[in-house]
mmCIF file of C-alpha atoms and ligand atoms in Angstrom:
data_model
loop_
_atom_site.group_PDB
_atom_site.id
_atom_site.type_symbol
_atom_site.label_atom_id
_atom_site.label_comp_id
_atom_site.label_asym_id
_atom_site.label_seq_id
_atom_site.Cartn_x
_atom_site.Cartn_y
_atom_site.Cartn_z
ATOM 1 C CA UNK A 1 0.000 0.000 0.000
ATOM 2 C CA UNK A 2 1.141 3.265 -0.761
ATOM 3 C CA UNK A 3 1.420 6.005 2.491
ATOM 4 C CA UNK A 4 -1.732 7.827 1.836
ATOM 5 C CA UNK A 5 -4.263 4.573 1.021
ATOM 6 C CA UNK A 6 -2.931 3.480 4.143
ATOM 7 C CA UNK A 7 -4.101 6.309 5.963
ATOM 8 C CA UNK A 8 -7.484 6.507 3.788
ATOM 9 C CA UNK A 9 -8.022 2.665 4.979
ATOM 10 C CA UNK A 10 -7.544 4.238 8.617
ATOM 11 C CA UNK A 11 -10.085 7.151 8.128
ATOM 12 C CA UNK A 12 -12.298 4.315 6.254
ATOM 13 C CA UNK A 13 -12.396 2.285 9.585
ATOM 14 C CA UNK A 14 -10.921 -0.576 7.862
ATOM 15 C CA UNK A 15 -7.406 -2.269 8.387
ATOM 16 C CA UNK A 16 -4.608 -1.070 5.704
ATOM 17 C CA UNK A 17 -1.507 -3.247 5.516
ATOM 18 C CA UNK A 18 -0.250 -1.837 8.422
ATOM 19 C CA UNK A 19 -0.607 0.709 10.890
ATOM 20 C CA UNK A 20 -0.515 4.259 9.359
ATOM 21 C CA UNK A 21 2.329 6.690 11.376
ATOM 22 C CA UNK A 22 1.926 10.202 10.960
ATOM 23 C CA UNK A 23 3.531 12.098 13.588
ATOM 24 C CA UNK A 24 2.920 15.680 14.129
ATOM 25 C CA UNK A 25 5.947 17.234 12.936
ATOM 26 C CA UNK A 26 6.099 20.846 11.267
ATOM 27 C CA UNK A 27 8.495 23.749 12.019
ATOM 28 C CA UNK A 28 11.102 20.524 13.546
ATOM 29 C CA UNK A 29 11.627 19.505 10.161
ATOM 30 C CA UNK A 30 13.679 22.902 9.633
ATOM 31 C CA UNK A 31 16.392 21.721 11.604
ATOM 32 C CA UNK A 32 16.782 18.858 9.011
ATOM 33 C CA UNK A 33 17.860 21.284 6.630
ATOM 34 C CA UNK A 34 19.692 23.920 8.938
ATOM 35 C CA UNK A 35 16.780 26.647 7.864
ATOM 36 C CA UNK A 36 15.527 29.225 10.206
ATOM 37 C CA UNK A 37 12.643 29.926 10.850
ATOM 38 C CA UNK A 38 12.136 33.456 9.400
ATOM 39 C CA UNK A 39 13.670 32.053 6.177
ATOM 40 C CA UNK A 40 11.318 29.555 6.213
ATOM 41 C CA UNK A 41 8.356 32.193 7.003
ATOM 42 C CA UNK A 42 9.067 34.048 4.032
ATOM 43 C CA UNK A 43 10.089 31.229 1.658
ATOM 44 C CA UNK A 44 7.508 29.204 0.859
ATOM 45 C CA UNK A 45 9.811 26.946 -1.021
ATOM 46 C CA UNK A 46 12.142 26.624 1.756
ATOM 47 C CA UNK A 47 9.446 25.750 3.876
ATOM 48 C CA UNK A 48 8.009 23.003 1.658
ATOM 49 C CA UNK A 49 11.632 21.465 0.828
ATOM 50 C CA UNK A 50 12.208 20.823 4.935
ATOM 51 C CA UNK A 51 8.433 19.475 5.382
ATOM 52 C CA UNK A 52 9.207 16.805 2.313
ATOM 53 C CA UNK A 53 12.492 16.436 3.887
ATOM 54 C CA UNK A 54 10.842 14.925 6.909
ATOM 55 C CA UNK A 55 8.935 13.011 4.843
ATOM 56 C CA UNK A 56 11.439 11.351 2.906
ATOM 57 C CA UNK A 57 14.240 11.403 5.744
ATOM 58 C CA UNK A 58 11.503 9.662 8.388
ATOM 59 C CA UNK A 59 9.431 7.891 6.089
ATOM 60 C CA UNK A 60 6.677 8.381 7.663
ATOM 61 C CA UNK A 61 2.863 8.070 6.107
ATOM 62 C CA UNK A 62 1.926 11.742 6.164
ATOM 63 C CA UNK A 63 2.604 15.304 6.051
ATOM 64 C CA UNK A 64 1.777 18.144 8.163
ATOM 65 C CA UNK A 65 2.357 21.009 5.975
ATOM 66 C CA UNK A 66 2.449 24.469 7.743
ATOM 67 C CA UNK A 67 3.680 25.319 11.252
ATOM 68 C CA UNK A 68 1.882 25.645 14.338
ATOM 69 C CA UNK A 69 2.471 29.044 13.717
ATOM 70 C CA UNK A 70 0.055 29.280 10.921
ATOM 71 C CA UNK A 71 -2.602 30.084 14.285
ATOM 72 C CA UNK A 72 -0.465 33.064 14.534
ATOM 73 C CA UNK A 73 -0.401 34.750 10.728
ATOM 74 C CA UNK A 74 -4.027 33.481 10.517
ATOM 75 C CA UNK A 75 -4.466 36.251 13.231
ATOM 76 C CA UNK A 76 -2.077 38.417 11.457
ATOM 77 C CA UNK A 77 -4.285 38.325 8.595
ATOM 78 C CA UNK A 78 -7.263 39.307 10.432
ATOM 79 C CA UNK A 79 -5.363 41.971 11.729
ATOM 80 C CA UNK A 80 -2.544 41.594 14.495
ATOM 81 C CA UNK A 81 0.737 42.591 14.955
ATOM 82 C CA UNK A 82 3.549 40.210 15.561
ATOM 83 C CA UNK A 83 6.893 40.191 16.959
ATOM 84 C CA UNK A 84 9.291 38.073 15.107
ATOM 85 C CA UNK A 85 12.221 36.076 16.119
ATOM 86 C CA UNK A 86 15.041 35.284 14.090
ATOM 87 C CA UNK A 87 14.864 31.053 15.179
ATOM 88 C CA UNK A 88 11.624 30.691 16.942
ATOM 89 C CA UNK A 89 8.510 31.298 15.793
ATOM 90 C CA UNK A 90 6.487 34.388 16.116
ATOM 91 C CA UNK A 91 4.126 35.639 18.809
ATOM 92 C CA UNK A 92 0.923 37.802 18.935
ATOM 93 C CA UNK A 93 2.624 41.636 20.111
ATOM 94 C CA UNK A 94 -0.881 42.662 21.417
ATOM 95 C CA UNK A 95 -4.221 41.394 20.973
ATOM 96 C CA UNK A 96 -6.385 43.013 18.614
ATOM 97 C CA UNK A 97 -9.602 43.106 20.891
ATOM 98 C CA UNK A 98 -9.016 45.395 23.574
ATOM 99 C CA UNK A 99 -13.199 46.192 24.046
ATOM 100 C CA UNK A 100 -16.578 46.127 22.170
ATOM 101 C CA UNK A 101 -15.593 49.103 19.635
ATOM 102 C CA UNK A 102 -12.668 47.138 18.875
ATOM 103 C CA UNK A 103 -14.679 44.124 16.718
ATOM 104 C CA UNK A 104 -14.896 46.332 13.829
ATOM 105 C CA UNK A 105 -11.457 46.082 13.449
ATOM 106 C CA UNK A 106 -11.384 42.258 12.632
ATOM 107 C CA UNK A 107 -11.793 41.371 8.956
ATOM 108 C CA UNK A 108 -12.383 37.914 7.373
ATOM 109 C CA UNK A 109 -8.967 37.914 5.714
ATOM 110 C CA UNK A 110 -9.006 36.299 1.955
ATOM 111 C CA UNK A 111 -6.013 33.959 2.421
ATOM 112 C CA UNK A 112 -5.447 33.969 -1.536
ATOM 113 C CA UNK A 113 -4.140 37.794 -0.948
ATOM 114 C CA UNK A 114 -4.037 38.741 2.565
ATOM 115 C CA UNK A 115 -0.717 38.759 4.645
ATOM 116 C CA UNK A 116 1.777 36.051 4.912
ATOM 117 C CA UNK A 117 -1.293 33.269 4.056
ATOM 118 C CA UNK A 118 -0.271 32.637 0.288
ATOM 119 C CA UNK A 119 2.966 31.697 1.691
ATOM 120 C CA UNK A 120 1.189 28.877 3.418
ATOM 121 C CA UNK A 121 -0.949 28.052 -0.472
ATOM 122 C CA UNK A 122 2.298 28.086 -1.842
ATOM 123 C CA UNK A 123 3.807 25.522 -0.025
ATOM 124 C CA UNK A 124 0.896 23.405 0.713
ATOM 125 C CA UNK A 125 1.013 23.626 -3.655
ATOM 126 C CA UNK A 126 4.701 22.784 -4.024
ATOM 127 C CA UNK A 127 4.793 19.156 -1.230
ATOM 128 C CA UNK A 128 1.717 18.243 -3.589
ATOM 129 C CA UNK A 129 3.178 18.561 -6.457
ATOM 130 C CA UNK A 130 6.110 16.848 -5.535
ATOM 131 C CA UNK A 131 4.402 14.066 -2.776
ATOM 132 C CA UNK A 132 0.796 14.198 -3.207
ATOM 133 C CA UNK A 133 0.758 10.999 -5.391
ATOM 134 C CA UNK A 134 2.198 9.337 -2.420
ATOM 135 C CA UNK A 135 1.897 10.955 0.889
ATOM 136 C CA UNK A 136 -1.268 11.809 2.848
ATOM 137 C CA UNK A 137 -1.260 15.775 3.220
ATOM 138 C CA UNK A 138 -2.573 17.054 6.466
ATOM 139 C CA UNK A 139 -2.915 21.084 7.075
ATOM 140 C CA UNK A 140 -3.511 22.546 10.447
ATOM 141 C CA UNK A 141 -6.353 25.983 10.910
ATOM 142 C CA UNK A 142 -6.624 27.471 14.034
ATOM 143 C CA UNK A 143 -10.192 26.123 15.913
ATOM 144 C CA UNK A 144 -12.562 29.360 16.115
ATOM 145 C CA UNK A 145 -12.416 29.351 19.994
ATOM 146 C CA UNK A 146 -8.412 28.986 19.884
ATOM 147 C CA UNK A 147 -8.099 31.989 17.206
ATOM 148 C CA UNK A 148 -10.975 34.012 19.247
ATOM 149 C CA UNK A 149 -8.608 33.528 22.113
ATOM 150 C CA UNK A 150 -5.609 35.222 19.849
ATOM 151 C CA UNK A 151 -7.195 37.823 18.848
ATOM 152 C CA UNK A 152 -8.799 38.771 21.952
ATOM 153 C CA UNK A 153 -5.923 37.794 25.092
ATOM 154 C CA UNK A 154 -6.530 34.285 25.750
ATOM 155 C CA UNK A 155 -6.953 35.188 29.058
ATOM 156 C CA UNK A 156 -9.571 37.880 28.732
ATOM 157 C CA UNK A 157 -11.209 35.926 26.666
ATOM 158 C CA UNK A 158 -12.009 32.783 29.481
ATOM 159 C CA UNK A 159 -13.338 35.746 31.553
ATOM 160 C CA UNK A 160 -15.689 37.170 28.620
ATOM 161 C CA UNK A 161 -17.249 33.412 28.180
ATOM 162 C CA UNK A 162 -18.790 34.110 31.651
ATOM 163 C CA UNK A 163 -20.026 37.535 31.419
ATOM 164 C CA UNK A 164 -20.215 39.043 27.953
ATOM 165 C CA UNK A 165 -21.495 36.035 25.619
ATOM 166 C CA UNK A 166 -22.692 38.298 22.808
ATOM 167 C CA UNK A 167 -19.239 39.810 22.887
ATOM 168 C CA UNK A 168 -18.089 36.461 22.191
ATOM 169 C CA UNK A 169 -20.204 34.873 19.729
ATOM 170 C CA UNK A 170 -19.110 38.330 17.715
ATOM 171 C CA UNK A 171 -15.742 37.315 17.951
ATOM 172 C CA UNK A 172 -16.363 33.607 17.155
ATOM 173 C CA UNK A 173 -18.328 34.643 14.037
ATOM 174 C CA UNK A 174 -15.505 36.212 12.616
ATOM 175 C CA UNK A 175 -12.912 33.651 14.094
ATOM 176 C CA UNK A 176 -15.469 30.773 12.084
ATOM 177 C CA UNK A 177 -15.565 32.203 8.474
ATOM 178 C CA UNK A 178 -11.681 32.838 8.833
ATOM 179 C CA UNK A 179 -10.676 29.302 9.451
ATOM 180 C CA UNK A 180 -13.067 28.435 7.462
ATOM 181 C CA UNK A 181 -11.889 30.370 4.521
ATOM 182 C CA UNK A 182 -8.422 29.116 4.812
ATOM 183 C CA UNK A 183 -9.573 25.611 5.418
ATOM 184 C CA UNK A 184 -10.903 25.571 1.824
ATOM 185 C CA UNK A 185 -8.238 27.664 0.566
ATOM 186 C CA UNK A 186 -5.598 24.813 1.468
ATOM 187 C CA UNK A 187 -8.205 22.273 0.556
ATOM 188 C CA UNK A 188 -7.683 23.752 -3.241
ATOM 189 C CA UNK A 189 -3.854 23.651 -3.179
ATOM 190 C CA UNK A 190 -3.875 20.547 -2.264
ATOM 191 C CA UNK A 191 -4.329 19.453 1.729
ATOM 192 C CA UNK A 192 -6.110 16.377 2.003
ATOM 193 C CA UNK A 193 -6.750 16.262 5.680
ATOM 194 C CA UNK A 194 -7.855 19.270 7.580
ATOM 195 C CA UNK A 195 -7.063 19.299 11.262
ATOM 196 C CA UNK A 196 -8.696 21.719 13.125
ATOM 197 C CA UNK A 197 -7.307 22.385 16.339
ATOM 198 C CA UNK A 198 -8.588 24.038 19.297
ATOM 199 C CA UNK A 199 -6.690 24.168 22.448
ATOM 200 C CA UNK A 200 -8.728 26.359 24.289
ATOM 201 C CA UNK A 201 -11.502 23.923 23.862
ATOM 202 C CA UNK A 202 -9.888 21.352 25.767
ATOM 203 C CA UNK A 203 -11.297 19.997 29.332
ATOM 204 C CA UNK A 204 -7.912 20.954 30.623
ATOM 205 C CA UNK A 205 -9.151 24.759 30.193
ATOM 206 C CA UNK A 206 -12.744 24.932 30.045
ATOM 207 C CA UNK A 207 -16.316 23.036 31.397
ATOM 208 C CA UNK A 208 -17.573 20.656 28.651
ATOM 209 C CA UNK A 209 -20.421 22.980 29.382
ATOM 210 C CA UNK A 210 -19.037 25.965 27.344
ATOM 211 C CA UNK A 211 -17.835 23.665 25.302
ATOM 212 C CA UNK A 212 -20.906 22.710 24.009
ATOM 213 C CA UNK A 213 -21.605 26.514 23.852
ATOM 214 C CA UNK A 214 -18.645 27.933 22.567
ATOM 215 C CA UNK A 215 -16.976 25.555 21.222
ATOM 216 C CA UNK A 216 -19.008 22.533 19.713
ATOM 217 C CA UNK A 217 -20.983 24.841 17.544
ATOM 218 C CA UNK A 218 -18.522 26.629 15.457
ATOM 219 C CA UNK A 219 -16.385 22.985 15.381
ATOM 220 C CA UNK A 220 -19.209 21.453 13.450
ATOM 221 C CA UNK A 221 -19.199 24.532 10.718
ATOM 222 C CA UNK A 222 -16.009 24.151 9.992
ATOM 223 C CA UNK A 223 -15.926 20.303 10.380
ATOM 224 C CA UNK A 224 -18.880 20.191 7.669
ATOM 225 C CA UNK A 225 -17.753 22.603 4.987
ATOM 226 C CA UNK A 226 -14.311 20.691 5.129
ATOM 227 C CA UNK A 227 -16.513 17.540 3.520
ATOM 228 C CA UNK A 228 -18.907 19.757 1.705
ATOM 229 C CA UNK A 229 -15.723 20.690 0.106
ATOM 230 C CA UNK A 230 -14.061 17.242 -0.526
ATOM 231 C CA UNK A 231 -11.476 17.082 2.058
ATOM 232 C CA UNK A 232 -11.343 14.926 5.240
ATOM 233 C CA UNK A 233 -11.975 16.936 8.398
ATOM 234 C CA UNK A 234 -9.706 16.219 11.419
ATOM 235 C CA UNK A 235 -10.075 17.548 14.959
ATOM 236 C CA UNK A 236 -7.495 18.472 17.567
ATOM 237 C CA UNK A 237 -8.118 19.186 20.922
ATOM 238 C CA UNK A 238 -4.857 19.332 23.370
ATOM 239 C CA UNK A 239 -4.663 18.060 26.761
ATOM 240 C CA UNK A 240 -7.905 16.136 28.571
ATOM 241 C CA UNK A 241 -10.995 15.591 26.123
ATOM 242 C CA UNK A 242 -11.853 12.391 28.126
ATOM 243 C CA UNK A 243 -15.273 14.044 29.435
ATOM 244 C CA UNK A 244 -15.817 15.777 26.006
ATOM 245 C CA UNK A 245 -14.798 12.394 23.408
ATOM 246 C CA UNK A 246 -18.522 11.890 22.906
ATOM 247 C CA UNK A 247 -19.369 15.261 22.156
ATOM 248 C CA UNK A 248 -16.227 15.230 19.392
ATOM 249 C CA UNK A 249 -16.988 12.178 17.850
ATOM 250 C CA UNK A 250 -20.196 13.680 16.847
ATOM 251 C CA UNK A 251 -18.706 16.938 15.526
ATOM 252 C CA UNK A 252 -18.516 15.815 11.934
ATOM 253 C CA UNK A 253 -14.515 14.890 12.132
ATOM 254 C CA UNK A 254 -13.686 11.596 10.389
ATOM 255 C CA UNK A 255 -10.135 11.732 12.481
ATOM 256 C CA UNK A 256 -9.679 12.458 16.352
ATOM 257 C CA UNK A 257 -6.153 13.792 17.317
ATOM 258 C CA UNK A 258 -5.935 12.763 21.273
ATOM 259 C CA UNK A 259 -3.385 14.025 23.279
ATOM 260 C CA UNK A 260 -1.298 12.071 25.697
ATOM 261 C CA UNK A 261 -2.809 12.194 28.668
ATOM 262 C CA UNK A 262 -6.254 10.508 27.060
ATOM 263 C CA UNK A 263 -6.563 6.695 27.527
ATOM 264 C CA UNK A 264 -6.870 5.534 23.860
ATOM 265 C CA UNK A 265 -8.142 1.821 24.914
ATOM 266 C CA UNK A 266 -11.016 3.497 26.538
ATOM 267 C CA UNK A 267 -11.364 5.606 23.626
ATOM 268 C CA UNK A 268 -11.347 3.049 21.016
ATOM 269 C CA UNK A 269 -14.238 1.151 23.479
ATOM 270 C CA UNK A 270 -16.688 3.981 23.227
ATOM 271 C CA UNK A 271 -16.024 6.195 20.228
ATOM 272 C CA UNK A 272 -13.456 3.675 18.010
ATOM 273 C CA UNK A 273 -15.846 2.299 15.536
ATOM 274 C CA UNK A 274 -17.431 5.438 14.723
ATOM 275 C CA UNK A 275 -14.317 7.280 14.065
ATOM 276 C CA UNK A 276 -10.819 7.165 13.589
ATOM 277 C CA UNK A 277 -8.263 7.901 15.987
ATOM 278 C CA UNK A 278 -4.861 9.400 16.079
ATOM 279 C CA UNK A 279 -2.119 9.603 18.574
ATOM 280 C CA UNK A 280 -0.820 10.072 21.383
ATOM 281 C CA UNK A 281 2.743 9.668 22.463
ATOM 282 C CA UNK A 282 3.549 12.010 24.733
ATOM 283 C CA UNK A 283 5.447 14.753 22.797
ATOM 284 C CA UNK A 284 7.442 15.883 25.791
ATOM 285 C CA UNK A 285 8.383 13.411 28.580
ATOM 286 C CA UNK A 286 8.516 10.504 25.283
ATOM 287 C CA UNK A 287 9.409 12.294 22.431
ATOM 288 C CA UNK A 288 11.642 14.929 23.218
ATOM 289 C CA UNK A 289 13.186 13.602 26.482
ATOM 290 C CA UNK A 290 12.940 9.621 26.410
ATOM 291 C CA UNK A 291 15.372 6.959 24.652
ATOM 292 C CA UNK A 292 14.432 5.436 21.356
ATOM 293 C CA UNK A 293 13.464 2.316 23.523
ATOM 294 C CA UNK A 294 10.937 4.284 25.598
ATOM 295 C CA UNK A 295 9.597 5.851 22.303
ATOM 296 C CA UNK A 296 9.243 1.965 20.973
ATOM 297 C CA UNK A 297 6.971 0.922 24.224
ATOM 298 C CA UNK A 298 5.406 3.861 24.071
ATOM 299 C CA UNK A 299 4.129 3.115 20.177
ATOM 300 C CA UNK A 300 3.791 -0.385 20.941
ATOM 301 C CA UNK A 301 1.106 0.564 23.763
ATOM 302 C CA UNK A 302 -0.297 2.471 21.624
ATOM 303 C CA UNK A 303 -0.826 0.350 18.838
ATOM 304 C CA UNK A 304 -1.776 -2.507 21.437
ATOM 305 C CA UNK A 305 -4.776 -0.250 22.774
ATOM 306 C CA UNK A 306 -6.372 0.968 19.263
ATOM 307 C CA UNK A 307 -5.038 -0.223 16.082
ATOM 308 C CA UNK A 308 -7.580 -3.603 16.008
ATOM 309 C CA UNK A 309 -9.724 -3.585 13.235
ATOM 310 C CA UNK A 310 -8.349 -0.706 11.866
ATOM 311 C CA UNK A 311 -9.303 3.079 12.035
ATOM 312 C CA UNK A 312 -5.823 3.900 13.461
ATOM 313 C CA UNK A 313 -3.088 5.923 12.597
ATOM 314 C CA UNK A 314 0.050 6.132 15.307
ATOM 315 C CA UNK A 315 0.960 9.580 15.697
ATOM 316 C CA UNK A 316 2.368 12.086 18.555
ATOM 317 C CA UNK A 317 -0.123 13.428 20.846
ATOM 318 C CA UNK A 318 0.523 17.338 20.063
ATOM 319 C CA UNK A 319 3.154 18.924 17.963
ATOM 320 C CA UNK A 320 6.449 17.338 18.270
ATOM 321 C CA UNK A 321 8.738 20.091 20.627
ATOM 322 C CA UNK A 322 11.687 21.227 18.405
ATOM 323 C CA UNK A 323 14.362 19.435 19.870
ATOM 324 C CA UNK A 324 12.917 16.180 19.496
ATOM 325 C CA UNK A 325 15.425 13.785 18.941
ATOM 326 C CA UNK A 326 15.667 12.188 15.717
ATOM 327 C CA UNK A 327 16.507 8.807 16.929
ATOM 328 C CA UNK A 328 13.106 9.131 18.281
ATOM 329 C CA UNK A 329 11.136 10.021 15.480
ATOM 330 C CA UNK A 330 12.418 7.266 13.741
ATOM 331 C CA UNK A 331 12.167 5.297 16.524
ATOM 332 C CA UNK A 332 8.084 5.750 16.252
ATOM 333 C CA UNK A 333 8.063 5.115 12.691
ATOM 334 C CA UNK A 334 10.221 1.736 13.026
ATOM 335 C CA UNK A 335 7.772 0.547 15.819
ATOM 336 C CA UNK A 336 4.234 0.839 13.694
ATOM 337 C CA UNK A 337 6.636 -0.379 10.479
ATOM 338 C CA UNK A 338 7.816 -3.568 12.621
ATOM 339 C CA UNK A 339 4.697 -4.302 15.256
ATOM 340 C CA UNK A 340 2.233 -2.668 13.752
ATOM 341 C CA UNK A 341 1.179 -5.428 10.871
ATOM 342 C CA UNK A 342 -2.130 -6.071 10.244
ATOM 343 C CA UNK A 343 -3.400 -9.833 9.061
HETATM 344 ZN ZN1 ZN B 401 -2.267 19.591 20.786
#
């Protein structure tokens, strides 16, 4: 099986040859090539040529193409400043909602034009060109409650979710149609797999109460115009979804990202053969500061919880930290190659 029907047979529920690994790798593939980051934040062809780089260096199934920092110039594009960094990527200066007359100020950005989003088409164009025949291409947006919480102070945001709600759905409107814009944007130059991921949404930061309110709403908008539009939606939520997994599975994602700290055999029990789920190696404690061996165990339990039947694919549970070592990464993708058979 090629990479990317082994991932479809995942999404499909069914068993591919053998387990699909994908792990979450973006801006870590720089280091592969000895690129900064600002080069790669300008060049989208430098950017592209580390992502395939991973690909072809790791082998892995699967591409994530654009860096966590794509939340970031989404924002940017609605309006932001940033400060930049030479080697590290860049951070939100000061929010852009600072009171009620500020929400004028947002605009739905048109990611064909606006700020440094081409950059992001560009490259998502050049790994399919070169890749798409063979790898499955995955693209991360920013979930509307994550990107409200960018534009707006995360911080002031959690307190505006308990006493100005209309303030908030006005933010989340805008937040919606953004992502959503530059979901289908990188749908037509070429991402396969959406992943929308929404940190603030997590049970780690808020009740599964305003989840349902805030969250779960504008999920399934975005979740639904992905398919409308022909691509497969994904969802990531960081840290503890255990009391929200039900909830998720009926968002409209075909893929669940879990994070580490989620029990995957309990989530294959009650939401496995509905949907297909991804993960979770811790990026951190495993990942970035374990052996190769402990990386190994770590897949094998993994694989040993979920991958039966099918519906799988082995992955990190977040973003893989930087200065991951490489001995690891291909550490994961040796233990689905060599354990994770199917038949
Ligand atoms: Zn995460």
């Amino acid at each position: 099986m090629k990479p990317y029907e082994r991932v479809l047979a995942a999404i499909n529920l069914e068993e591919p040859d053998k387990v699909p690994v994908v792990p979450q790798i973006t801006y870590t593939t720089a280091r592969l090539l000895g690129i900064k980051f600002s080069e790669a934040m300008r060049n989208a062809k430098a950017l592209a040529n580390a992502l395939i780089a991973g690909y072809t260096g790791f082998g892995y199934d699967g591409v994530y193409v654009g860096w966590e920092s794509s939340f970031n110039l989404l924002a940017e594009a609605i309006g932001c400043k940033l400060r930049e960094y030479d080697d590290s990527l860049p951070s939100v200066s000061e929010p852009l909602i600072k009171d009620e007359s500020d929400l004028s100020r947002m605009k739905v950005p048109n990611p064909q034009t606006d700020g440094r989003l081409p950059i992001h088409l560009e490259a998502l164009k050049i790994v399919n060109e070169q890749i798409g025949r063979e790898a499955a291409i995955f693209s991360y947006i920013p979930g509307p409650l994550t990107l409200a919480g960018i534009l707006r102070g995360t911080e002031k945001l959690l307190m505006d979710l308990l006493k100005k709600r209309k303030f908030v759905y006005e933010i989340l409107r805008v937040s919606t149609s953004s992502s959503t814009q530059f979901a289908l944007a990188k749908l037509d130059a070429g991402a396969q797999i959406i992943v929308v991921a929404d940190p603030t949404a997590s049970s780690s930061v808020i009740s599964p109460k305003m989840f349902e309110e805030f969250s779960y709403p504008y999920l399934s908008v975005i979740l639904s115009s992905i398919k409308e539009h022909g691509g497969t939606p994904s969802l990531h939520i960081c840290g503890n979804t255990i009391p929200i997994l039900e909830r998720m599975s009926k968002t409209g994602a075909e893929i669940l990202e879990l994070d580490s700290v989620v029990d995957l055999a309990t989530a294959k029990r009650t939401i496995g053969r509905t949907v297909c789920l991804q993960g979770n190696i811790d990026p951190a404690r495993t990942l970035m500061m374990g052996a190769p061996s402990d990386v190994f165990t770590q897949a094998r339990k993994c694989m040993d919880a979920a991958c039966e039947g099918g519906g799988f694919v082995l992955s990190s549970g977040c973003e893989i930290p930087l200065d991951t070592p490489h001995e690891n990464v291909r550490s994961m993708v040796e233990a689905a190659r060599r354990y994770g058979r199917y038949g």
